[in-house]
Structures are given as C-alpha cells and as structure tokens.
PDB file of C-alpha atoms in Angstrom:
ATOM      1  CA  MET A 471       0.000   0.000   0.000  1.00 80.00           C
ATOM      2  CA  HIS A 472       1.229   3.497  -0.847  1.00 83.00           C
ATOM      3  CA  GLY A 473       0.089   6.983   0.030  1.00 82.00           C
ATOM      4  CA  GLU A 474      -2.285   8.594  -2.468  1.00 84.00           C
ATOM      5  CA  ASP A 475       0.416  11.017  -3.620  1.00 83.00           C
ATOM      6  CA  VAL A 476       2.869   8.180  -4.515  1.00 85.00           C
ATOM      7  CA  LEU A 477       2.622   7.712  -8.279  1.00 85.00           C
ATOM      8  CA  VAL A 478       5.457   5.244  -8.902  1.00 85.00           C
ATOM      9  CA  CYS A 479       6.187   2.205  -6.722  1.00 85.00           C
ATOM     10  CA  PRO A 480       9.574   2.904  -5.051  1.00 84.00           C
ATOM     11  CA  LYS A 481      10.474  -0.798  -5.019  1.00 85.00           C
ATOM     12  CA  GLU A 482       9.435  -1.942  -8.495  1.00 82.00           C
ATOM     13  CA  THR A 483       9.580   1.489 -10.208  1.00 79.00           C
ATOM     14  CA  LYS A 484       6.231   0.732 -11.858  1.00 83.00           C
ATOM     15  CA  VAL A 485       3.565   3.383 -12.387  1.00 84.00           C
ATOM     16  CA  LEU A 486       0.706   2.715  -9.980  1.00 84.00           C
ATOM     17  CA  PRO A 487      -2.932   2.778 -11.163  1.00 87.00           C
ATOM     18  CA  LEU A 488      -3.546   6.529 -11.373  1.00 89.00           C
ATOM     19  CA  GLU A 489      -7.304   6.771 -10.916  1.00 91.00           C
ATOM     20  CA  GLY A 490      -7.923   8.320  -7.491  1.00 91.00           C
ATOM     21  CA  ARG A 491      -4.275   9.243  -6.910  1.00 91.00           C
ATOM     22  CA  MET A 492      -2.915  12.777  -6.354  1.00 92.00           C
ATOM     23  CA  LEU A 493      -0.496  14.775  -8.514  1.00 91.00           C
ATOM     24  CA  ASP A 494       1.539  17.484  -6.775  1.00 89.00           C
ATOM     25  CA  GLY A 495      -0.750  17.392  -3.761  1.00 88.00           C
ATOM     26  CA  LYS A 496      -3.674  19.097  -5.529  1.00 91.00           C
ATOM     27  CA  PHE A 497      -4.788  17.253  -8.683  1.00 94.00           C
ATOM     28  CA  ARG A 498      -6.729  14.030  -8.170  1.00 95.00           C
ATOM     29  CA  PHE A 499      -6.903  11.790 -11.250  1.00 95.00           C
ATOM     30  CA  THR A 500     -10.500  10.772 -11.925  1.00 96.00           C
ATOM     31  CA  LYS A 501     -10.729   9.371 -15.466  1.00 95.00           C
ATOM     32  CA  LEU A 502      -8.447   8.542 -18.388  1.00 93.00           C
ATOM     33  CA  LEU A 503      -9.714  10.520 -21.396  1.00 90.00           C
ATOM     34  CA  GLY A 504      -7.248   9.339 -24.016  1.00 85.00           C
ATOM     35  CA  ALA A 505      -3.743   8.033 -24.606  1.00 80.00           C
ATOM     36  CA  GLY A 506      -1.242   8.174 -27.436  1.00 73.00           C
ATOM     37  CA  GLY A 507       2.344   7.409 -28.248  1.00 69.00           C
ATOM     38  CA  MET A 508       3.766  10.394 -26.351  1.00 73.00           C
ATOM     39  CA  GLY A 509       1.435  10.610 -23.386  1.00 79.00           C
ATOM     40  CA  ALA A 510      -2.058  10.533 -21.949  1.00 87.00           C
ATOM     41  CA  VAL A 511      -4.798  12.990 -21.011  1.00 91.00           C
ATOM     42  CA  TRP A 512      -6.693  12.616 -17.735  1.00 93.00           C
ATOM     43  CA  ARG A 513      -9.712  14.278 -16.251  1.00 96.00           C
ATOM     44  CA  ALA A 514      -8.719  15.469 -12.789  1.00 96.00           C
ATOM     45  CA  GLN A 515     -10.043  17.496  -9.884  1.00 96.00           C
ATOM     46  CA  ASN A 516      -8.122  20.399  -8.390  1.00 95.00           C
ATOM     47  CA  VAL A 517      -9.026  19.557  -4.807  1.00 93.00           C
ATOM     48  CA  ARG A 518      -7.944  22.966  -3.502  1.00 91.00           C
ATOM     49  CA  VAL A 519     -10.490  24.910  -5.525  1.00 92.00           C
ATOM     50  CA  ARG A 520     -12.821  22.002  -6.449  1.00 92.00           C
ATOM     51  CA  LYS A 521     -12.431  22.590 -10.171  1.00 93.00           C
ATOM     52  CA  ALA A 522     -12.319  20.008 -12.942  1.00 95.00           C
ATOM     53  CA  VAL A 523      -9.235  20.222 -15.166  1.00 96.00           C
ATOM     54  CA  ALA A 524      -7.507  18.142 -17.800  1.00 94.00           C
ATOM     55  CA  ILE A 525      -3.980  16.860 -17.159  1.00 93.00           C
ATOM     56  CA  LYS A 526      -1.790  16.109 -20.162  1.00 89.00           C
ATOM     57  CA  LEU A 527       1.024  13.769 -19.076  1.00 88.00           C
ATOM     58  CA  MET A 528       4.081  12.972 -21.129  1.00 83.00           C
ATOM     59  CA  HIS A 529       5.266   9.380 -20.843  1.00 78.00           C
ATOM     60  CA  PRO A 530       8.320   9.406 -18.527  1.00 73.00           C
ATOM     61  CA  GLU A 531      10.551   7.725 -21.119  1.00 73.00           C
ATOM     62  CA  PHE A 532      10.331  10.872 -23.274  1.00 74.00           C
ATOM     63  CA  ALA A 533      11.198  13.313 -20.499  1.00 70.00           C
ATOM     64  CA  GLY A 534      14.905  13.003 -21.326  1.00 73.00           C
ATOM     65  CA  ASN A 535      14.412  13.719 -25.044  1.00 77.00           C
ATOM     66  CA  PRO A 536      15.168  17.449 -25.501  1.00 78.00           C
ATOM     67  CA  GLY A 537      13.211  17.736 -28.758  1.00 75.00           C
ATOM     68  CA  ILE A 538      10.025  16.189 -27.366  1.00 73.00           C
ATOM     69  CA  LEU A 539      10.357  18.101 -24.106  1.00 77.00           C
ATOM     70  CA  ASP A 540      10.714  21.362 -26.054  1.00 77.00           C
ATOM     71  CA  ARG A 541       7.553  20.509 -27.984  1.00 74.00           C
ATOM     72  CA  PHE A 542       5.692  19.869 -24.739  1.00 76.00           C
ATOM     73  CA  LYS A 543       6.889  23.148 -23.182  1.00 77.00           C
ATOM     74  CA  ASN A 544       6.085  24.943 -26.424  1.00 74.00           C
ATOM     75  CA  GLU A 545       2.449  23.901 -26.141  1.00 74.00           C
ATOM     76  CA  ALA A 546       2.158  25.431 -22.682  1.00 75.00           C
ATOM     77  CA  THR A 547       4.039  28.595 -23.665  1.00 77.00           C
ATOM     78  CA  ALA A 548       2.288  29.232 -26.972  1.00 75.00           C
ATOM     79  CA  ALA A 549      -1.294  28.704 -25.813  1.00 74.00           C
ATOM     80  CA  GLY A 550      -0.644  30.797 -22.700  1.00 74.00           C
ATOM     81  CA  GLN A 551       0.428  33.810 -24.773  1.00 81.00           C
ATOM     82  CA  ILE A 552      -2.618  34.020 -27.015  1.00 86.00           C
ATOM     83  CA  GLY A 553      -5.359  34.930 -24.559  1.00 82.00           C
ATOM     84  CA  SER A 554      -8.339  34.117 -26.781  1.00 89.00           C
ATOM     85  CA  GLN A 555     -11.553  32.492 -25.572  1.00 91.00           C
ATOM     86  CA  HIS A 556     -11.328  30.273 -28.662  1.00 94.00           C
ATOM     87  CA  ILE A 557      -8.019  28.727 -27.501  1.00 92.00           C
ATOM     88  CA  CYS A 558      -7.984  25.941 -24.916  1.00 91.00           C
ATOM     89  CA  ASP A 559      -6.618  27.628 -21.793  1.00 88.00           C
ATOM     90  CA  ILE A 560      -3.418  26.424 -20.113  1.00 87.00           C
ATOM     91  CA  TYR A 561      -3.303  26.770 -16.333  1.00 88.00           C
ATOM     92  CA  ASP A 562       0.082  25.321 -15.380  1.00 87.00           C
ATOM     93  CA  PHE A 563       3.150  23.350 -16.453  1.00 84.00           C
ATOM     94  CA  GLY A 564       5.131  21.125 -14.129  1.00 84.00           C
ATOM     95  CA  ALA A 565       7.242  18.027 -13.587  1.00 82.00           C
ATOM     96  CA  SER A 566       6.478  14.882 -11.624  1.00 83.00           C
ATOM     97  CA  ALA A 567       7.606  11.301 -11.092  1.00 80.00           C
ATOM     98  CA  LEU A 568       5.421  10.477 -14.119  1.00 81.00           C
ATOM     99  CA  GLY A 569       7.173  13.026 -16.311  1.00 81.00           C
ATOM    100  CA  PRO A 570       6.250  16.572 -17.391  1.00 85.00           C
ATOM    101  CA  TYR A 571       2.596  17.582 -17.360  1.00 90.00           C
ATOM    102  CA  ILE A 572       0.350  20.415 -18.516  1.00 88.00           C
ATOM    103  CA  VAL A 573      -2.827  21.495 -16.731  1.00 92.00           C
ATOM    104  CA  LEU A 574      -5.545  22.559 -19.193  1.00 90.00           C
ATOM    105  CA  GLU A 575      -9.135  23.674 -18.940  1.00 91.00           C
ATOM    106  CA  MET A 576     -11.553  20.768 -18.988  1.00 93.00           C
ATOM    107  CA  LEU A 577     -13.677  20.807 -22.147  1.00 92.00           C
ATOM    108  CA  ASN A 578     -16.942  18.916 -22.499  1.00 90.00           C
ATOM    109  CA  GLY A 579     -17.919  18.175 -26.079  1.00 90.00           C
ATOM    110  CA  ARG A 580     -16.359  16.599 -29.151  1.00 91.00           C
ATOM    111  CA  SER A 581     -13.783  17.344 -31.812  1.00 91.00           C
ATOM    112  CA  PHE A 582     -14.451  18.150 -35.445  1.00 91.00           C
ATOM    113  CA  GLY A 583     -12.985  14.702 -36.121  1.00 91.00           C
ATOM    114  CA  GLU A 584     -15.732  13.031 -34.099  1.00 91.00           C
ATOM    115  CA  LEU A 585     -18.337  15.239 -35.795  1.00 90.00           C
ATOM    116  CA  ILE A 586     -17.158  14.145 -39.262  1.00 92.00           C
ATOM    117  CA  GLN A 587     -16.970  10.505 -38.162  1.00 91.00           C
ATOM    118  CA  GLN A 588     -20.561  10.625 -36.915  1.00 91.00           C
ATOM    119  CA  TYR A 589     -22.206  12.572 -39.743  1.00 90.00           C
ATOM    120  CA  GLY A 590     -19.856  12.110 -42.711  1.00 91.00           C
ATOM    121  CA  ARG A 591     -20.272  15.750 -43.659  1.00 93.00           C
ATOM    122  CA  VAL A 592     -21.789  18.841 -42.068  1.00 93.00           C
ATOM    123  CA  ASP A 593     -24.445  21.274 -43.285  1.00 94.00           C
ATOM    124  CA  PRO A 594     -22.690  24.246 -44.973  1.00 95.00           C
ATOM    125  CA  GLY A 595     -24.385  26.707 -42.617  1.00 93.00           C
ATOM    126  CA  LEU A 596     -23.117  24.922 -39.503  1.00 92.00           C
ATOM    127  CA  ALA A 597     -19.682  24.484 -41.084  1.00 93.00           C
ATOM    128  CA  ALA A 598     -19.485  28.246 -41.671  1.00 94.00           C
ATOM    129  CA  ILE A 599     -20.593  29.069 -38.104  1.00 92.00           C
ATOM    130  CA  VAL A 600     -18.052  26.812 -36.398  1.00 92.00           C
ATOM    131  CA  MET A 601     -15.228  27.660 -38.803  1.00 94.00           C
ATOM    132  CA  ARG A 602     -15.772  31.378 -38.199  1.00 95.00           C
ATOM    133  CA  GLN A 603     -15.053  30.795 -34.495  1.00 95.00           C
ATOM    134  CA  ALA A 604     -11.952  28.751 -35.294  1.00 95.00           C
ATOM    135  CA  LEU A 605     -10.698  31.667 -37.390  1.00 96.00           C
ATOM    136  CA  ILE A 606     -11.214  34.109 -34.505  1.00 96.00           C
ATOM    137  CA  GLY A 607      -8.957  31.954 -32.319  1.00 94.00           C
ATOM    138  CA  LEU A 608      -6.448  31.501 -35.121  1.00 94.00           C
ATOM    139  CA  GLU A 609      -6.304  35.243 -35.819  1.00 95.00           C
ATOM    140  CA  ALA A 610      -5.559  35.875 -32.138  1.00 93.00           C
ATOM    141  CA  ALA A 611      -2.655  33.404 -32.345  1.00 92.00           C
ATOM    142  CA  HIS A 612      -1.289  35.017 -35.510  1.00 92.00           C
ATOM    143  CA  GLN A 613      -1.512  38.486 -33.972  1.00 92.00           C
ATOM    144  CA  VAL A 614       0.981  37.456 -31.270  1.00 88.00           C
ATOM    145  CA  GLY A 615       3.243  35.728 -33.807  1.00 88.00           C
ATOM    146  CA  ILE A 616       2.209  32.108 -33.208  1.00 88.00           C
ATOM    147  CA  ILE A 617       1.578  29.692 -36.097  1.00 89.00           C
ATOM    148  CA  HIS A 618      -0.154  26.458 -35.123  1.00 89.00           C
ATOM    149  CA  ARG A 619       1.241  24.198 -37.931  1.00 86.00           C
ATOM    150  CA  ASP A 620      -0.918  21.172 -37.075  1.00 89.00           C
ATOM    151  CA  LEU A 621      -4.525  22.250 -37.508  1.00 93.00           C
ATOM    152  CA  LYS A 622      -6.779  19.272 -38.194  1.00 93.00           C
ATOM    153  CA  PRO A 623     -10.254  18.152 -37.096  1.00 94.00           C
ATOM    154  CA  GLU A 624      -8.907  16.443 -33.956  1.00 91.00           C
ATOM    155  CA  ASN A 625      -7.374  19.761 -32.799  1.00 91.00           C
ATOM    156  CA  ILE A 626     -10.580  21.783 -33.209  1.00 94.00           C
ATOM    157  CA  TYR A 627     -13.055  21.141 -30.434  1.00 93.00           C
ATOM    158  CA  LEU A 628     -16.782  21.839 -30.150  1.00 94.00           C
ATOM    159  CA  CYS A 629     -17.713  22.329 -26.517  1.00 92.00           C
ATOM    160  CA  THR A 630     -20.624  23.558 -24.426  1.00 86.00           C
ATOM    161  CA  ARG A 631     -20.370  27.133 -23.201  1.00 85.00           C
ATOM    162  CA  GLY A 632     -23.551  28.340 -21.527  1.00 81.00           C
ATOM    163  CA  PRO A 633     -26.422  27.881 -23.997  1.00 84.00           C
ATOM    164  CA  ASP A 634     -23.991  27.444 -26.926  1.00 84.00           C
ATOM    165  CA  LYS A 635     -23.301  23.757 -27.609  1.00 82.00           C
ATOM    166  CA  ASN A 636     -21.080  24.510 -30.628  1.00 88.00           C
ATOM    167  CA  TYR A 637     -18.453  26.765 -29.071  1.00 94.00           C
ATOM    168  CA  VAL A 638     -15.084  26.253 -30.772  1.00 96.00           C
ATOM    169  CA  LYS A 639     -11.709  25.872 -29.064  1.00 94.00           C
ATOM    170  CA  LEU A 640      -8.365  25.253 -30.793  1.00 94.00           C
ATOM    171  CA  LEU A 641      -6.124  22.651 -29.126  1.00 89.00           C
ATOM    172  CA  ASP A 642      -2.568  21.334 -29.202  1.00 83.00           C
ATOM    173  CA  PHE A 643      -0.022  24.032 -29.965  1.00 77.00           C
ATOM    174  CA  GLY A 644       2.751  21.475 -29.382  1.00 66.00           C
ATOM    175  CA  ILE A 645       4.503  22.117 -32.710  1.00 65.00           C
ATOM    176  CA  ALA A 646       3.570  25.793 -32.945  1.00 67.00           C
ATOM    177  CA  LYS A 647       6.149  28.119 -34.441  1.00 69.00           C
ATOM    178  CA  LEU A 648       6.792  31.399 -32.674  1.00 58.00           C
ATOM    179  CA  THR A 649       7.812  34.488 -34.619  1.00 58.00           C
ATOM    180  CA  GLY A 650       8.588  38.021 -33.475  1.00 46.00           C
ATOM    181  CA  ASP A 651       9.629  38.077 -29.801  1.00 42.00           C
ATOM    182  CA  GLY A 652       9.490  34.273 -29.700  1.00 39.00           C
ATOM    183  CA  ALA A 653      11.523  33.763 -32.850  1.00 39.00           C
ATOM    184  CA  ALA A 654      14.348  32.016 -30.993  1.00 32.00           C
ATOM    185  CA  LEU A 655      12.049  29.123 -30.217  1.00 34.00           C
ATOM    186  CA  SER A 656      11.201  28.671 -33.881  1.00 36.00           C
ATOM    187  CA  GLN A 657      14.835  27.888 -34.666  1.00 32.00           C
ATOM    188  CA  LYS A 658      14.516  24.588 -32.793  1.00 35.00           C
ATOM    189  CA  THR A 659      12.767  23.206 -35.867  1.00 38.00           C
ATOM    190  CA  ARG A 660      15.470  22.669 -38.455  1.00 38.00           C
ATOM    191  CA  THR A 661      15.069  23.332 -42.150  1.00 38.00           C
ATOM    192  CA  GLY A 662      14.433  20.049 -43.937  1.00 42.00           C
ATOM    193  CA  MET A 663      12.170  18.650 -41.219  1.00 47.00           C
ATOM    194  CA  VAL A 664       8.592  17.913 -42.326  1.00 51.00           C
ATOM    195  CA  ILE A 665       6.308  18.647 -39.379  1.00 61.00           C
ATOM    196  CA  GLY A 666       2.538  18.310 -39.315  1.00 70.00           C
ATOM    197  CA  THR A 667      -0.206  15.879 -40.316  1.00 85.00           C
ATOM    198  CA  PRO A 668       0.151  15.094 -44.054  1.00 90.00           C
ATOM    199  CA  ALA A 669      -3.524  15.369 -45.053  1.00 93.00           C
ATOM    200  CA  TYR A 670      -3.660  18.964 -43.739  1.00 94.00           C
ATOM    201  CA  MET A 671      -0.195  20.275 -44.595  1.00 92.00           C
ATOM    202  CA  SER A 672       0.377  23.266 -46.860  1.00 93.00           C
ATOM    203  CA  PRO A 673       2.650  22.872 -49.912  1.00 93.00           C
ATOM    204  CA  GLU A 674       5.385  24.887 -48.186  1.00 91.00           C
ATOM    205  CA  GLN A 675       5.205  22.550 -45.177  1.00 89.00           C
ATOM    206  CA  CYS A 676       5.447  19.563 -47.520  1.00 89.00           C
ATOM    207  CA  GLU A 677       8.649  20.995 -48.997  1.00 87.00           C
ATOM    208  CA  GLY A 678      10.231  21.097 -45.529  1.00 80.00           C
ATOM    209  CA  ARG A 679      12.222  24.237 -46.276  1.00 72.00           C
ATOM    210  CA  GLY A 680      11.215  26.085 -43.124  1.00 67.00           C
ATOM    211  CA  LEU A 681       9.393  28.850 -45.033  1.00 74.00           C
ATOM    212  CA  ILE A 682       6.284  28.618 -42.869  1.00 84.00           C
ATOM    213  CA  ASP A 683       4.076  31.544 -41.893  1.00 90.00           C
ATOM    214  CA  HIS A 684       0.436  32.175 -40.980  1.00 92.00           C
ATOM    215  CA  ARG A 685      -0.712  31.191 -44.482  1.00 94.00           C
ATOM    216  CA  SER A 686       0.085  27.532 -43.765  1.00 93.00           C
ATOM    217  CA  ASP A 687      -2.624  27.621 -41.075  1.00 94.00           C
ATOM    218  CA  ILE A 688      -5.062  29.166 -43.568  1.00 95.00           C
ATOM    219  CA  TYR A 689      -4.350  26.319 -45.999  1.00 96.00           C
ATOM    220  CA  ALA A 690      -4.882  23.750 -43.225  1.00 96.00           C
ATOM    221  CA  LEU A 691      -8.229  25.267 -42.261  1.00 96.00           C
ATOM    222  CA  GLY A 692      -9.175  25.200 -45.942  1.00 96.00           C
ATOM    223  CA  VAL A 693      -8.568  21.439 -45.864  1.00 97.00           C
ATOM    224  CA  VAL A 694     -10.637  21.117 -42.670  1.00 96.00           C
ATOM    225  CA  MET A 695     -13.499  23.117 -44.222  1.00 97.00           C
ATOM    226  CA  TYR A 696     -13.300  20.951 -47.355  1.00 97.00           C
ATOM    227  CA  GLU A 697     -13.600  17.842 -45.175  1.00 96.00           C
ATOM    228  CA  LEU A 698     -16.497  19.260 -43.142  1.00 96.00           C
ATOM    229  CA  LEU A 699     -18.410  19.980 -46.362  1.00 96.00           C
ATOM    230  CA  THR A 700     -17.603  16.819 -48.328  1.00 96.00           C
ATOM    231  CA  GLY A 701     -16.781  14.162 -45.729  1.00 95.00           C
ATOM    232  CA  ARG A 702     -13.238  13.597 -47.074  1.00 95.00           C
ATOM    233  CA  VAL A 703      -9.965  15.443 -47.379  1.00 96.00           C
ATOM    234  CA  PRO A 704      -9.007  16.841 -50.813  1.00 96.00           C
ATOM    235  CA  PHE A 705      -6.014  14.520 -51.151  1.00 94.00           C
ATOM    236  CA  PRO A 706      -6.646  11.125 -49.567  1.00 92.00           C
ATOM    237  CA  GLY A 707      -3.794   8.683 -50.022  1.00 81.00           C
ATOM    238  CA  ASP A 708      -2.260   5.541 -48.590  1.00 78.00           C
ATOM    239  CA  GLY A 709       1.306   6.780 -48.283  1.00 82.00           C
ATOM    240  CA  PHE A 710       2.993   9.791 -46.658  1.00 82.00           C
ATOM    241  CA  GLY A 711       4.876  10.655 -49.854  1.00 87.00           C
ATOM    242  CA  GLU A 712       1.803  10.254 -52.049  1.00 90.00           C
ATOM    243  CA  VAL A 713      -0.115  12.821 -50.006  1.00 91.00           C
ATOM    244  CA  LEU A 714       2.788  15.297 -49.928  1.00 91.00           C
ATOM    245  CA  VAL A 715       3.182  15.135 -53.701  1.00 92.00           C
ATOM    246  CA  ALA A 716      -0.549  15.723 -54.160  1.00 93.00           C
ATOM    247  CA  HIS A 717      -0.431  18.870 -52.022  1.00 93.00           C
ATOM    248  CA  LEU A 718       2.485  20.128 -54.121  1.00 92.00           C
ATOM    249  CA  THR A 719       1.238  19.261 -57.615  1.00 93.00           C
ATOM    250  CA  ARG A 720      -2.481  18.435 -57.826  1.00 94.00           C
ATOM    251  CA  ASP A 721      -5.584  20.605 -57.738  1.00 93.00           C
ATOM    252  CA  PRO A 722      -8.326  19.360 -55.394  1.00 95.00           C
ATOM    253  CA  PRO A 723     -11.604  18.128 -56.881  1.00 96.00           C
ATOM    254  CA  PRO A 724     -14.212  20.913 -56.618  1.00 97.00           C
ATOM    255  CA  PRO A 725     -16.141  20.419 -53.362  1.00 97.00           C
ATOM    256  CA  THR A 726     -19.449  20.559 -55.265  1.00 97.00           C
ATOM    257  CA  SER A 727     -18.388  17.465 -57.230  1.00 97.00           C
ATOM    258  CA  LEU A 728     -18.683  15.609 -53.913  1.00 96.00           C
ATOM    259  CA  ASN A 729     -21.544  17.594 -52.377  1.00 96.00           C
ATOM    260  CA  PRO A 730     -23.702  19.605 -54.822  1.00 96.00           C
ATOM    261  CA  ASN A 731     -25.455  21.395 -51.928  1.00 95.00           C
ATOM    262  CA  ILE A 732     -22.428  23.585 -51.159  1.00 96.00           C
ATOM    263  CA  PRO A 733     -23.122  27.256 -52.007  1.00 96.00           C
ATOM    264  CA  PRO A 734     -20.791  28.563 -54.756  1.00 96.00           C
ATOM    265  CA  GLU A 735     -19.396  31.381 -52.596  1.00 96.00           C
ATOM    266  CA  ILE A 736     -18.339  28.880 -49.897  1.00 96.00           C
ATOM    267  CA  GLU A 737     -16.766  26.597 -52.502  1.00 97.00           C
ATOM    268  CA  ALA A 738     -14.830  29.578 -53.915  1.00 97.00           C
ATOM    269  CA  LEU A 739     -13.572  30.463 -50.435  1.00 96.00           C
ATOM    270  CA  VAL A 740     -12.366  26.912 -49.724  1.00 97.00           C
ATOM    271  CA  LEU A 741     -10.562  26.647 -53.068  1.00 97.00           C
ATOM    272  CA  HIS A 742      -8.975  30.058 -52.440  1.00 96.00           C
ATOM    273  CA  CYS A 743      -7.515  28.725 -49.170  1.00 96.00           C
ATOM    274  CA  LEU A 744      -6.120  25.713 -51.069  1.00 96.00           C
ATOM    275  CA  ARG A 745      -4.134  27.643 -53.669  1.00 95.00           C
ATOM    276  CA  LYS A 746      -0.640  26.182 -54.135  1.00 93.00           C
ATOM    277  CA  ASP A 747       1.104  29.573 -54.119  1.00 91.00           C
ATOM    278  CA  LYS A 748       1.054  30.950 -50.578  1.00 87.00           C
ATOM    279  CA  ALA A 749       1.126  34.482 -52.020  1.00 91.00           C
ATOM    280  CA  ALA A 750      -2.389  33.690 -53.329  1.00 91.00           C
TER     281      ALA A 750
END
C-alpha cells in the first residue's frame, strides 16, 4: 500500500494505477480521457479549488528527449500567450515522477474529427458558423506571432459554453512556431524537417524548407473546411509521400463534385484557401 500522492512504486519502479491518486498534492486523477504514443490525457479534480481540469502527461521515457520536451513546453508557452476564448486555456506546467505535465481547462464536447466521423459531412451553414469561431482563435494566435502548424479536425473542439453547444476551441499548440519576440524558439525546428499531419499540410510545409508563416494555417483550415463539407480530405492517399506530392502538384476536386449542396461562394472560399502559391 502506498500513500495517495505516490505515483510510482519505489520498489518496483512501476507506475501505480492513477485513478484516485494525487499529482503534486492538488490534482486528483478521476478518469483517463485518451492516450497516445507520447502521453495521456486525464480528467482530474483540483481539490484545492474544487475545479475540474484536464492533465496532459508525457510518458516518462520521453522526459529526457530534448526535442520532445521542447515541444511539450512549447504547447504550454504558446497557448498561454494568445489569450483568446477560442483557444484551450493552459493553467500550469510542471514536472512529476510520471514526467512533465500540462494542466488545461476541462472541455466537455467533441472534436471536429468526431463530428465528421458521426455525420460524414456537415451542413454548410453549420460548417461556416463553427469555422468562423476557429478563425477568430487563429487570428488571435497570428496576432501574437504564433503559427499552429498542425490544424486538423482532432485539434478543433466543439464544446458547451452556456447555452452554446457549438463553441469552438483550438487545441494542441505542441509544434507551434513562434515568430517576433518568440523567434528564438522557432529555430529549434530545423530546415528540412517535415512537421505536421500530411492530409492537412500546406505545400510549403510539404517541402520542408522552413518557409512557414500564418498562411500555412489558412491552408490547413481550408482542408478542414473541405472535409467538413464533403466528408473527405481533398487529397486522400495511402502513403505519406503520395499525399505530400498531391499537395504540391495536384488541384483538389471541386467540393461541389462531392456535395452539390455547397453554395458557390463557400466553394470559392475553400478553393482560395487551397491555392498552391502561398502568395495567393
């Protein structure tokens, strides 16, 4: 038996079952929300103020990797600088026996990814309403010199806020690029590295030349809007390279060829976002 604030068995160095245990004397783990290759997200209770929060934990084996640790810190730093109600708020960043962790606001709802999975595609009117909110959050990030670089349906969240059940929050600034006063941080991503999720990457991201600015996020949201309206991304493919080449060389099928109910002005806007030349 161990005290509730002991997270790792001191004899066997194994992580104890976390549900019900305490992190840093104030966060009680209540439910595992999701897990991935780099870490896990837990619902937790701040017992000092009786407030529900989300805890994003990095797996301890990655804590010694400077690149991954920088990415984790970057998420906390970038989101904290923006100050928009359409960005998932970051409350704290810390270290523990389990590895580094971020404390985020607890959101109740679902991601765009879950919305697309459930309905296939979304009514153009609803797509416009929710995308408008995403753009408000994105503009706030760009105004302080932060480029997200990994916008995709899973990182755009629809949550309940008062009577509004479709309130949009942008998540996961872990690979955000900082410009202006934060430009030093952006140099940690070397030229030649391809960073992002292939289906949503701009042509300049696909080239991996480091010439990334706010227009890459606009392209990515164009892909997301395309998927909301049609139920598929403009360049589906089986291989990483196949998708990158398509972003660089192919024009997307017109959205109305997949969903004839899309208004022409919305189709024109989406295709404008997906222009190959970032100057356009």
